[in-house]
Amino acid sequence: MKHIGIDVGGTNTDAVFVQDDQVLGAVKSPTTGDVTRGVCRALAALIQACPAAAAPEAVMIGTTHFTNAVVQRCDLAPAAALRVCLPAAASLLPFCDWPQDLARKVNGGTYLVQGGHEFDGREIMPLDERAVRDAARAIRASGVSSVAISGVFSPLIGTAELRAGEILRQEHPDCRITYSHQLGRIGLLGRENVALLNATLIDLAHKTTDAFVQALADSGIRAPLFLTQNDGTVTRAENARDFPVHSFASGPTNSMRGAVFLAAIDDAVVCDVGGTTADVGCVQNGFPRQANNMVEVGGVRTAFRMPDLLSIGVGGGTLVDPHSLQLGPVSVGHRLLDEALVFGGARLTCTDIAVAAGLADIGDRARVAHLDPAMVRGALARIHQAIAETCDRMKSSARNVPLIAVGGGSVLIPDQVAGFSEVVRVANHAVANAVGAAIAQVSGEVDQIFLDLGRDELLERARAIAVERAVAAGAQASSITVIEQEDIPLAYLPGNAVRARVRVVGEIARRDCQP
């Protein structure tokens, strides 16, 4: 294995070269407003530090680009919502639970048509193809080119969504379609929200992915490109172009995967303190624990695969009020090297507190020598308390487990935290996120309802679907293993209904690793 891992964060862009489970080179450079330029700069620095990195077998990139677009309400395209549901599911319209400012920006029209299925697979009503065709013409006339199609219980039977998509393409050949059954879980609104977010981001995803490909070419690297996903795995760049929502939480999950790899521990709580936030997650069997409840992204409630995370505004660039000792939530972000006191700036940050307290030796310590020692101790106590409380909330049992400290700001994590057996600090902790990207495997997941099947048969079918999806994403079939599997009988549904969820991972197929 010869992989380059890159993580584009809000403050820094990290890059590492990993060969045969050994980190041979690692660099950290400030993130630039132009993400592509930042990636090129990081790659150039990595190749200079480790010449072997010039010929990797694969490059994995994790980015916060898509999450930031939703949170900051920028670079989003209008998307139309086509819901196959009537006469059911008409009381709550698409975009109904979105923040008003975001809905106004991206709502490209809502269209409800007859069709969909019951929970037992029966049709609610036949698909009204004429209504779909009329909606497609109206969408084309409005100039909207991204469409999210959702249907009632479509994860069980997706035929209505697919047929609506066929008609849509006939009338509007240039549109980009997102099918909700390919992204979300059973609940209609949460799944539809995911599809709509994806549709608003597809244009940006194509531009970003193309920019990453160009960055590799400009750096002289000829290797396949993979993008990291929310579950700590990767998928081919060409697949990621159409599913940007799968990369929403890739930064924190990369850190968790990198942390347990560097610490050689499979079960732990990981705290990653970066320049802007501290992200805390739980790792089980080497992979981030998945959230089973609704997850909000930019104020939008979604139902799809996301890691169980807690984030607080404590990072190296977080501003500290010297009078009230309030932490953030504002951070100087990638401007840390210009605005922090130790670098000649005029703003008091958590980095300055760490240097003044003797926890870090960066910048010019003389520039914080004037700080009141009592204030420094008080601020540091606030930081320790905030991090310890967040880590404790992430635990799922009273059992003491290790706490792995990673990230460039991990010096802010106390050496002892109540409820944890130990605080583990590892080599290359500052670039754990990029390490997690470099070692990532390819995954496949299925979460759907099966009817009238024995337990062994339904699990076998679910595993087969998950494996097929992993192979399509670039996994080597012979290396695939099941890492998560559950089946839940649904007593309130007829027909011996069982919800099965299976997740598999595998190594990148050799055909994809040819430079």
Tab-separated table of N, CA and C in Angstrom, residues 395 397-402 418-421:
chain	number	residue	atom	x	y	z
A	395	LYS	N	-19.654	8.977	25.838
A	395	LYS	CA	-19.576	7.590	26.312
A	395	LYS	C	-20.969	6.959	26.317
A	397	SER	N	-21.510	3.967	27.986
A	397	SER	CA	-21.605	3.141	29.187
A	397	SER	C	-20.697	3.721	30.264
A	398	ALA	N	-20.859	3.218	31.497
A	398	ALA	CA	-20.044	3.706	32.604
A	398	ALA	C	-18.643	3.104	32.598
A	399	ARG	N	-18.397	2.147	31.714
A	399	ARG	CA	-17.094	1.480	31.656
A	399	ARG	C	-16.010	2.465	31.238
A	400	ASN	N	-14.877	2.398	31.940
A	400	ASN	CA	-13.746	3.254	31.583
A	400	ASN	C	-13.114	2.778	30.276
A	401	VAL	N	-12.948	3.686	29.340
A	401	VAL	CA	-12.328	3.366	28.051
A	401	VAL	C	-11.218	4.381	27.808
A	402	PRO	N	-10.301	4.087	26.897
A	402	PRO	CA	-9.242	5.068	26.591
A	402	PRO	C	-9.812	6.286	25.861
A	418	ALA	N	-11.820	12.410	33.934
A	418	ALA	CA	-12.649	11.511	34.738
A	418	ALA	C	-13.515	10.632	33.847
A	419	GLY	N	-13.578	9.328	34.191
A	419	GLY	CA	-14.391	8.397	33.425
A	419	GLY	C	-13.647	7.686	32.320
A	420	PHE	N	-12.352	8.022	32.151
A	420	PHE	CA	-11.560	7.387	31.103
A	420	PHE	C	-10.335	6.720	31.728
A	421	SER	N	-9.985	5.560	31.208
A	421	SER	CA	-8.887	4.795	31.784
A	421	SER	C	-7.552	5.500	31.598
